[in-house]
Amino acid sequence: MARLTGEIAKCFEESNRLQEQIKKNLGPSAMACEQMALQDVCELIVDCPHTSAKDEEVEYPLIRTPNVGRGRLILTDVHRVSQDVYERRVSRAVPWQGDLILAREAPVGNVAIVSPGIAVYLGQRTMLLRPDSSFVVPEYLNYYLNVPEQRDRMLRLANGATVSHINVADIRNMPVQLPFRREQSKVAELLSVLDDKIDLNNRLNDYLLAA
């Protein structure tokens, strides 16, 4: 078992190395075509409700900033609310598959995509981005906003004496440079395969270590 666990760890390291290498080259200089503001490539950019909701431990996941990972939502130990609370708190926009959720504070700049088959809603200090599919592939924009160059840009935009946070207007006006959609699809597909492989390696490794 130790040998098998070691092989899985090697696979994980190689997958992670390839992923980071691709992401490193995914900045504005890579296949760039045209610079636009983020709001110009999104159908919708919506801020969260500015009130908190009590954890009812049932039904709909409440996405707070700790639940916004780099690329994917973290639903472990997520707070949940009833359908009645959910319906009242999605009046601005109902998050759906392919939408992006951005953490405006702690951790500043994390972006995660909403996966198929889950109904979530925004907790405090988050934002919803709905990519315009005529300009951008949602999965590509998710990876693009999580590359170091873009995360550094968002950190520079952040302000606050004690806790750094990003203003909604700054996110709307944030410049992005995108290649043609065909190239976006190729990059997003490759990175998605690597992400899935890393996730599988992690889960299998955890299972073997716990056995």
mmCIF file of C-alpha atoms in Angstrom:
data_model
loop_
_atom_site.group_PDB
_atom_site.id
_atom_site.type_symbol
_atom_site.label_atom_id
_atom_site.label_comp_id
_atom_site.label_asym_id
_atom_site.label_seq_id
_atom_site.Cartn_x
_atom_site.Cartn_y
_atom_site.Cartn_z
ATOM 1 C CA MET A 1 0.000 0.000 0.000
ATOM 2 C CA ALA A 2 2.868 2.346 0.782
ATOM 3 C CA ARG A 3 4.231 1.799 -2.720
ATOM 4 C CA LEU A 4 0.829 2.510 -4.275
ATOM 5 C CA THR A 5 0.429 5.655 -2.172
ATOM 6 C CA GLY A 6 3.868 6.796 -3.323
ATOM 7 C CA GLU A 7 2.942 6.264 -6.987
ATOM 8 C CA ILE A 8 -0.231 8.287 -6.518
ATOM 9 C CA ALA A 9 1.783 11.073 -4.906
ATOM 10 C CA LYS A 10 4.120 11.109 -7.930
ATOM 11 C CA CYS A 11 1.133 11.343 -10.301
ATOM 12 C CA PHE A 12 -0.246 14.198 -8.242
ATOM 13 C CA GLU A 13 3.051 16.083 -8.310
ATOM 14 C CA GLU A 14 3.392 15.702 -12.084
ATOM 15 C CA SER A 15 -0.214 16.773 -12.733
ATOM 16 C CA ASN A 16 0.202 19.747 -10.436
ATOM 17 C CA ARG A 17 3.476 20.724 -12.131
ATOM 18 C CA LEU A 18 1.889 20.664 -15.583
ATOM 19 C CA GLN A 19 -1.123 22.621 -14.375
ATOM 20 C CA GLU A 20 0.994 25.329 -12.759
ATOM 21 C CA GLN A 21 3.165 25.591 -15.870
ATOM 22 C CA ILE A 22 0.113 26.165 -18.060
ATOM 23 C CA LYS A 23 -1.438 28.630 -15.636
ATOM 24 C CA LYS A 24 1.823 30.558 -15.438
ATOM 25 C CA ASN A 25 1.549 31.187 -19.166
ATOM 26 C CA LEU A 26 -2.125 32.095 -18.986
ATOM 27 C CA GLY A 27 -1.611 35.798 -18.290
ATOM 28 C CA PRO A 28 -2.493 38.712 -20.555
ATOM 29 C CA SER A 29 0.531 38.095 -22.767
ATOM 30 C CA ALA A 30 -0.657 34.599 -23.749
ATOM 31 C CA MET A 31 -2.561 34.574 -27.059
ATOM 32 C CA ALA A 32 -3.895 38.038 -26.229
ATOM 33 C CA CYS A 33 -6.266 39.584 -28.749
ATOM 34 C CA GLU A 34 -8.068 42.507 -27.233
ATOM 35 C CA GLN A 35 -8.164 44.264 -23.894
ATOM 36 C CA MET A 36 -11.610 44.793 -22.396
ATOM 37 C CA ALA A 37 -13.074 45.546 -18.991
ATOM 38 C CA LEU A 38 -14.324 42.538 -17.050
ATOM 39 C CA GLN A 39 -17.861 43.949 -17.119
ATOM 40 C CA ASP A 40 -17.731 43.926 -20.943
ATOM 41 C CA VAL A 41 -17.287 40.146 -21.049
ATOM 42 C CA CYS A 42 -19.932 39.414 -18.422
ATOM 43 C CA GLU A 43 -23.706 39.417 -18.757
ATOM 44 C CA LEU A 44 -24.045 40.169 -15.080
ATOM 45 C CA ILE A 45 -21.918 41.260 -12.138
ATOM 46 C CA VAL A 46 -23.869 41.233 -8.876
ATOM 47 C CA ASP A 47 -22.818 41.995 -5.319
ATOM 48 C CA CYS A 48 -23.975 39.820 -2.432
ATOM 49 C CA PRO A 49 -26.751 40.652 0.070
ATOM 50 C CA HIS A 50 -25.261 42.814 2.813
ATOM 51 C CA THR A 51 -26.879 40.883 5.645
ATOM 52 C CA SER A 52 -25.928 37.504 7.067
ATOM 53 C CA ALA A 53 -28.082 34.386 7.257
ATOM 54 C CA LYS A 54 -28.165 31.900 10.120
ATOM 55 C CA ASP A 55 -26.798 28.436 9.460
ATOM 56 C CA GLU A 56 -29.815 26.111 9.415
ATOM 57 C CA GLU A 57 -27.684 23.069 8.511
ATOM 58 C CA VAL A 58 -30.112 21.897 5.821
ATOM 59 C CA GLU A 59 -30.692 22.292 2.063
ATOM 60 C CA TYR A 60 -29.015 25.154 0.167
ATOM 61 C CA PRO A 61 -25.268 25.903 0.510
ATOM 62 C CA LEU A 62 -24.374 29.426 1.646
ATOM 63 C CA ILE A 63 -21.152 30.403 -0.118
ATOM 64 C CA ARG A 64 -19.043 32.483 2.234
ATOM 65 C CA THR A 65 -15.488 33.596 1.464
ATOM 66 C CA PRO A 66 -13.896 30.453 3.035
ATOM 67 C CA ASN A 67 -15.954 28.385 0.568
ATOM 68 C CA VAL A 68 -14.423 30.127 -2.457
ATOM 69 C CA GLY A 69 -11.346 28.140 -3.392
ATOM 70 C CA ARG A 70 -8.964 28.831 -6.258
ATOM 71 C CA GLY A 71 -11.088 27.594 -9.112
ATOM 72 C CA ARG A 72 -13.564 25.386 -7.254
ATOM 73 C CA LEU A 73 -16.081 25.825 -4.468
ATOM 74 C CA ILE A 74 -15.216 24.219 -1.143
ATOM 75 C CA LEU A 75 -18.407 22.659 0.186
ATOM 76 C CA THR A 76 -16.880 20.867 3.167
ATOM 77 C CA ASP A 77 -18.569 22.170 6.340
ATOM 78 C CA VAL A 78 -20.533 24.690 4.281
ATOM 79 C CA HIS A 79 -23.393 26.539 6.011
ATOM 80 C CA ARG A 80 -26.881 25.787 4.680
ATOM 81 C CA VAL A 81 -30.297 27.476 4.694
ATOM 82 C CA SER A 82 -33.889 26.507 4.010
ATOM 83 C CA GLN A 83 -35.673 26.998 0.684
ATOM 84 C CA ASP A 84 -37.600 29.983 2.042
ATOM 85 C CA VAL A 85 -34.400 31.823 3.017
ATOM 86 C CA TYR A 86 -32.721 30.812 -0.246
ATOM 87 C CA GLU A 87 -35.549 32.208 -2.399
ATOM 88 C CA ARG A 88 -35.481 35.522 -0.566
ATOM 89 C CA ARG A 89 -31.726 35.890 -0.897
ATOM 90 C CA VAL A 90 -31.410 35.168 -4.631
ATOM 91 C CA SER A 91 -33.720 38.020 -5.668
ATOM 92 C CA ARG A 92 -30.830 39.828 -7.406
ATOM 93 C CA ALA A 93 -29.646 36.764 -9.315
ATOM 94 C CA VAL A 94 -29.871 32.987 -9.025
ATOM 95 C CA PRO A 95 -26.377 31.474 -9.369
ATOM 96 C CA TRP A 96 -26.291 28.764 -12.005
ATOM 97 C CA GLN A 97 -23.854 26.469 -13.757
ATOM 98 C CA GLY A 98 -20.890 28.346 -15.216
ATOM 99 C CA ASP A 99 -21.284 31.421 -13.022
ATOM 100 C CA LEU A 100 -18.213 32.544 -11.102
ATOM 101 C CA ILE A 101 -18.171 33.528 -7.438
ATOM 102 C CA LEU A 102 -15.439 35.938 -6.360
ATOM 103 C CA ALA A 103 -14.310 36.574 -2.785
ATOM 104 C CA ARG A 104 -13.983 40.304 -2.153
ATOM 105 C CA GLU A 105 -12.380 39.782 1.241
ATOM 106 C CA ALA A 106 -10.416 37.164 3.211
ATOM 107 C CA PRO A 107 -9.139 35.675 0.941
ATOM 108 C CA VAL A 108 -9.173 38.562 -1.526
ATOM 109 C CA GLY A 109 -9.449 37.533 -5.154
ATOM 110 C CA ASN A 110 -10.259 33.829 -4.968
ATOM 111 C CA VAL A 111 -12.597 32.853 -7.820
ATOM 112 C CA ALA A 112 -14.555 29.585 -8.149
ATOM 113 C CA ILE A 113 -16.958 28.264 -10.766
ATOM 114 C CA VAL A 114 -20.449 26.957 -9.981
ATOM 115 C CA SER A 115 -20.568 23.290 -10.991
ATOM 116 C CA PRO A 116 -23.552 21.537 -12.594
ATOM 117 C CA GLY A 117 -26.267 20.217 -10.337
ATOM 118 C CA ILE A 118 -25.815 22.419 -7.272
ATOM 119 C CA ALA A 119 -27.943 25.361 -6.130
ATOM 120 C CA VAL A 120 -25.980 27.873 -4.056
ATOM 121 C CA TYR A 121 -26.344 31.491 -3.012
ATOM 122 C CA LEU A 122 -23.992 34.299 -2.114
ATOM 123 C CA GLY A 123 -22.828 34.931 1.402
ATOM 124 C CA GLN A 124 -21.402 38.243 2.553
ATOM 125 C CA ARG A 125 -18.321 39.722 0.859
ATOM 126 C CA THR A 126 -18.737 37.723 -2.355
ATOM 127 C CA MET A 127 -19.737 38.650 -5.893
ATOM 128 C CA LEU A 128 -21.399 36.800 -8.771
ATOM 129 C CA LEU A 129 -19.921 37.030 -12.271
ATOM 130 C CA ARG A 130 -21.927 35.616 -15.187
ATOM 131 C CA PRO A 131 -19.623 35.306 -18.225
ATOM 132 C CA ASP A 132 -21.049 36.290 -21.604
ATOM 133 C CA SER A 133 -20.594 33.126 -23.657
ATOM 134 C CA SER A 134 -20.328 35.121 -26.877
ATOM 135 C CA PHE A 135 -17.011 36.544 -25.591
ATOM 136 C CA VAL A 136 -15.602 34.067 -23.123
ATOM 137 C CA VAL A 137 -15.727 30.416 -22.092
ATOM 138 C CA PRO A 138 -16.708 30.424 -18.380
ATOM 139 C CA GLU A 139 -14.154 27.758 -17.463
ATOM 140 C CA TYR A 140 -11.399 29.750 -19.183
ATOM 141 C CA LEU A 141 -12.324 32.954 -17.341
ATOM 142 C CA ASN A 142 -12.272 30.996 -14.090
ATOM 143 C CA TYR A 143 -8.692 29.850 -14.720
ATOM 144 C CA TYR A 144 -7.659 33.248 -16.106
ATOM 145 C CA LEU A 145 -8.775 35.147 -12.997
ATOM 146 C CA ASN A 146 -6.958 32.685 -10.743
ATOM 147 C CA VAL A 147 -3.524 32.964 -12.371
ATOM 148 C CA PRO A 148 -0.908 34.772 -10.238
ATOM 149 C CA GLU A 149 -0.787 37.852 -12.469
ATOM 150 C CA GLN A 150 -4.525 38.466 -12.127
ATOM 151 C CA ARG A 151 -4.589 37.654 -8.408
ATOM 152 C CA ASP A 152 -1.756 40.159 -7.878
ATOM 153 C CA ARG A 153 -3.776 42.748 -9.797
ATOM 154 C CA MET A 154 -6.761 42.203 -7.500
ATOM 155 C CA LEU A 155 -4.573 42.406 -4.413
ATOM 156 C CA ARG A 156 -3.282 45.767 -5.635
ATOM 157 C CA LEU A 157 -6.883 46.933 -6.008
ATOM 158 C CA ALA A 158 -7.743 45.848 -2.471
ATOM 159 C CA ASN A 159 -7.971 48.419 0.288
ATOM 160 C CA GLY A 160 -8.863 48.554 3.969
ATOM 161 C CA ALA A 161 -7.002 49.520 7.112
ATOM 162 C CA THR A 162 -7.497 46.184 8.917
ATOM 163 C CA VAL A 163 -9.048 43.711 6.460
ATOM 164 C CA SER A 164 -8.332 44.070 2.736
ATOM 165 C CA HIS A 165 -11.343 44.049 0.429
ATOM 166 C CA ILE A 166 -12.071 44.832 -3.219
ATOM 167 C CA ASN A 167 -14.685 47.345 -4.352
ATOM 168 C CA VAL A 168 -17.336 46.165 -6.801
ATOM 169 C CA ALA A 169 -16.553 49.045 -9.191
ATOM 170 C CA ASP A 170 -12.878 48.033 -9.348
ATOM 171 C CA ILE A 171 -13.826 44.483 -10.301
ATOM 172 C CA ARG A 172 -16.201 45.726 -12.990
ATOM 173 C CA ASN A 173 -13.466 47.868 -14.545
ATOM 174 C CA MET A 174 -10.652 45.356 -14.169
ATOM 175 C CA PRO A 175 -8.915 44.904 -17.560
ATOM 176 C CA VAL A 176 -8.807 41.446 -19.136
ATOM 177 C CA GLN A 177 -7.184 40.240 -22.345
ATOM 178 C CA LEU A 178 -8.682 37.182 -24.004
ATOM 179 C CA PRO A 179 -7.690 34.976 -26.929
ATOM 180 C CA PHE A 180 -10.239 33.736 -29.465
ATOM 181 C CA ARG A 181 -12.938 31.452 -28.046
ATOM 182 C CA ARG A 182 -11.483 28.421 -29.830
ATOM 183 C CA GLU A 183 -8.188 28.874 -27.980
ATOM 184 C CA GLN A 184 -10.029 29.504 -24.725
ATOM 185 C CA SER A 185 -11.857 26.177 -25.106
ATOM 186 C CA LYS A 186 -8.629 24.260 -25.717
ATOM 187 C CA VAL A 187 -6.906 25.710 -22.645
ATOM 188 C CA ALA A 188 -9.974 25.264 -20.422
ATOM 189 C CA GLU A 189 -10.438 21.650 -21.504
ATOM 190 C CA LEU A 190 -6.814 20.755 -20.797
ATOM 191 C CA LEU A 191 -6.770 22.427 -17.391
ATOM 192 C CA SER A 192 -10.094 20.829 -16.478
ATOM 193 C CA VAL A 193 -8.698 17.361 -17.209
ATOM 194 C CA LEU A 194 -5.676 18.092 -15.027
ATOM 195 C CA ASP A 195 -7.898 19.455 -12.248
ATOM 196 C CA ASP A 196 -10.022 16.296 -12.310
ATOM 197 C CA LYS A 197 -6.925 14.114 -12.211
ATOM 198 C CA ILE A 198 -5.492 16.010 -9.254
ATOM 199 C CA ASP A 199 -8.832 15.782 -7.428
ATOM 200 C CA LEU A 200 -9.033 12.032 -8.053
ATOM 201 C CA ASN A 201 -5.441 11.523 -6.906
ATOM 202 C CA ASN A 202 -6.158 13.485 -3.717
ATOM 203 C CA ARG A 203 -9.304 11.518 -2.890
ATOM 204 C CA LEU A 204 -7.675 8.162 -3.623
ATOM 205 C CA ASN A 205 -4.615 9.065 -1.576
ATOM 206 C CA ASP A 206 -6.803 10.169 1.363
ATOM 207 C CA TYR A 207 -8.728 6.905 1.145
ATOM 208 C CA LEU A 208 -5.572 4.778 1.170
ATOM 209 C CA LEU A 209 -4.045 6.716 4.050
ATOM 210 C CA ALA A 210 -7.242 6.280 6.075
ATOM 211 C CA ALA A 211 -7.491 2.541 5.323
#
